[in-house]
Coordinates of C-alpha atoms in Angstrom, one line a residue:
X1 CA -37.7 -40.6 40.7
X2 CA -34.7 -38.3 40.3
X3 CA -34.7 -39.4 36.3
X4 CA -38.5 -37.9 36.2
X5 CA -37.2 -34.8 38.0
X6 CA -34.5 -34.4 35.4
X7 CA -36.3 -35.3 32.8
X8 CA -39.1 -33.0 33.8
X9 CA -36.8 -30.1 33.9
X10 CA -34.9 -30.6 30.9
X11 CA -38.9 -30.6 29.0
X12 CA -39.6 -27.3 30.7
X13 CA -36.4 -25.7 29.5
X14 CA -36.9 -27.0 26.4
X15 CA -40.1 -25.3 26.3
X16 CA -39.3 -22.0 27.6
X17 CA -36.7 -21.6 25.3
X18 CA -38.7 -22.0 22.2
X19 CA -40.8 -19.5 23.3
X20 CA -38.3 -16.9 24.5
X21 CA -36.6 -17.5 20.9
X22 CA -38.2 -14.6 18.2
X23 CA -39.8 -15.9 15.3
X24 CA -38.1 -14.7 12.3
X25 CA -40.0 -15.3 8.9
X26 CA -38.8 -17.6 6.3
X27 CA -38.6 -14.9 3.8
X28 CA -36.6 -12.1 5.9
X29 CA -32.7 -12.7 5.7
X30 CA -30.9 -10.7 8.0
X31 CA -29.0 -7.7 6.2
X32 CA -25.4 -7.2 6.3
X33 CA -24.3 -4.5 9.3
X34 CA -21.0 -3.6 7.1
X35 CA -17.7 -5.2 5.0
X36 CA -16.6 -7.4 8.3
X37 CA -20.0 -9.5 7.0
X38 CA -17.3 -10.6 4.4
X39 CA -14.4 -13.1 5.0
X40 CA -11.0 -12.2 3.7
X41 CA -10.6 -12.6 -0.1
X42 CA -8.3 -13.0 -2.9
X43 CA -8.3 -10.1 -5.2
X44 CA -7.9 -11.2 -8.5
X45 CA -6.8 -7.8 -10.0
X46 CA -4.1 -6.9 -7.0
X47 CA -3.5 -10.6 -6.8
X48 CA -3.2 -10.1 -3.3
X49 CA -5.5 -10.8 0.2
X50 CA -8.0 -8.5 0.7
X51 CA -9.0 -8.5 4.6
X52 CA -12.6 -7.1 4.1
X53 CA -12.5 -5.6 7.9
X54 CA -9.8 -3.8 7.7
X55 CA -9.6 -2.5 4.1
X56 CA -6.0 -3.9 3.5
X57 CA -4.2 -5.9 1.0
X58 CA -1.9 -8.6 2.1
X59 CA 0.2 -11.0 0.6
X60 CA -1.7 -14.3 0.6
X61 CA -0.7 -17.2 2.9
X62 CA 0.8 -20.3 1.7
X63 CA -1.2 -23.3 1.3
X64 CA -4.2 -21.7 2.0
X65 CA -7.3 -21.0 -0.2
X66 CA -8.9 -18.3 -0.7
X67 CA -12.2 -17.6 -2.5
X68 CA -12.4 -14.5 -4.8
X69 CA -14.2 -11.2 -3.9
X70 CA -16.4 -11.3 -7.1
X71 CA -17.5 -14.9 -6.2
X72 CA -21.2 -15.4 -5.3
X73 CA -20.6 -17.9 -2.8
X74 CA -18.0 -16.1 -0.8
X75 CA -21.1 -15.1 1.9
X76 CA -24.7 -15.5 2.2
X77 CA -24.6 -12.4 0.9
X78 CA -22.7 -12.7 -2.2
X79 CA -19.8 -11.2 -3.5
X80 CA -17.9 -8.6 -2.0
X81 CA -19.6 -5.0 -2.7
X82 CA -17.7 -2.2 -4.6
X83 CA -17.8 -0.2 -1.4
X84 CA -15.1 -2.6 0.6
X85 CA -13.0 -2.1 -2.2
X86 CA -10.1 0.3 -0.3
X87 CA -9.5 1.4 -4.7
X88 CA -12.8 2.2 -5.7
X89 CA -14.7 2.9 -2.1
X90 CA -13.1 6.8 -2.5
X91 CA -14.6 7.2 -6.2
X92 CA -17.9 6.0 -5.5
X93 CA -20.3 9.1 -5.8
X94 CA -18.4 10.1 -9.0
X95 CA -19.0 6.7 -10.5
X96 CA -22.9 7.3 -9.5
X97 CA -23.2 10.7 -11.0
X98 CA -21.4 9.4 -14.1
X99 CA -24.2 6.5 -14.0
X100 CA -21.4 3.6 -13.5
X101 CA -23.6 0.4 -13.9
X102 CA -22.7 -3.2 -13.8
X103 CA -20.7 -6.3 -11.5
X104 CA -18.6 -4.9 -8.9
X105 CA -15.9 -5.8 -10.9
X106 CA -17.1 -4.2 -14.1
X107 CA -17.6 -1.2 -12.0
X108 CA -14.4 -1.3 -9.9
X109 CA -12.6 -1.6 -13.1
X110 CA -14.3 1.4 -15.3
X111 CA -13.7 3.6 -12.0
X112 CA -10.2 2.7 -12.1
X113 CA -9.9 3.0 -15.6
X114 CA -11.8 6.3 -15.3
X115 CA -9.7 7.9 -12.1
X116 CA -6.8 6.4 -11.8
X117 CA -4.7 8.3 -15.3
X118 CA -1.3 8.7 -15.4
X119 CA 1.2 10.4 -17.4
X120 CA 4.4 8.6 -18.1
X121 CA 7.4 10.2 -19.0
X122 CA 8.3 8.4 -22.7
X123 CA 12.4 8.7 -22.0
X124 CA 12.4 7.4 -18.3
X125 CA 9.1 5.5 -17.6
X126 CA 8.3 7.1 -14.6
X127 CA 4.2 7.8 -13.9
X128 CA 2.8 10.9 -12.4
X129 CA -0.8 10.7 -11.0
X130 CA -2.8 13.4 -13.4

């Protein structure tokens, strides 16, 4: 008797809590809120941790591995937009009026390329932001 009881219970729990659960369609994937959506990544041009929450590079740790930012299977939402970039999230409306197309790494690298001149001194070797 006290089995049926339990048993009894556990069906109607079962039950309401397939119906209290929403019914998401098959086709609707839930948007990312923001960069934390990412895990940290390694940074091929810095060659350094990127910790996507925080907008920081770190050195990597040991013995640990990382997946790239540009890698498609980093998150089910793909690689790691230009925007969480801490180098290119501050040049991002220039590189839209200038019509910047391409990967986030093609991008991230013509905006670099593009806003990030220098002017080294030929005797010493010392660069001066433009």
């Amino acid at each position: 008797m006290t089995r049926l009881i339990c048993l009894t219970i556990v069906l109607v729990q079962l039950c309401v809590g397939q119906k209290a659960a929403p019914a998401v369609p098959e086709d609707e994937f839930p948007e990312p809120s923001g960069c934390c959506d990412w895990p940290s990544c390694y940074d091929e041009r810095t060659q350094l941790c990127l910790d996507t929450c925080q907008s920081t590079w770190s050195q990597c740790p040991k013995n640990l591995f990382m997946m790239s930012c540009y890698s498609e299977y980093m998150s089910p939402f793909g690689s790691l937009p230009l925007q969480c970039f801490p180098d290119a999230a501050p040049h991002m409306e220039e590189a839209e009026n200038r019509r910047i197309s391409g990967s986030p790494k093609e991008v991230r690298e013509k905006i670099l390329k593009l806003m990030n001149l220098k002017k080294c001194h030929q005797r010493t070797g010392i660069c001066r932001q433009e």
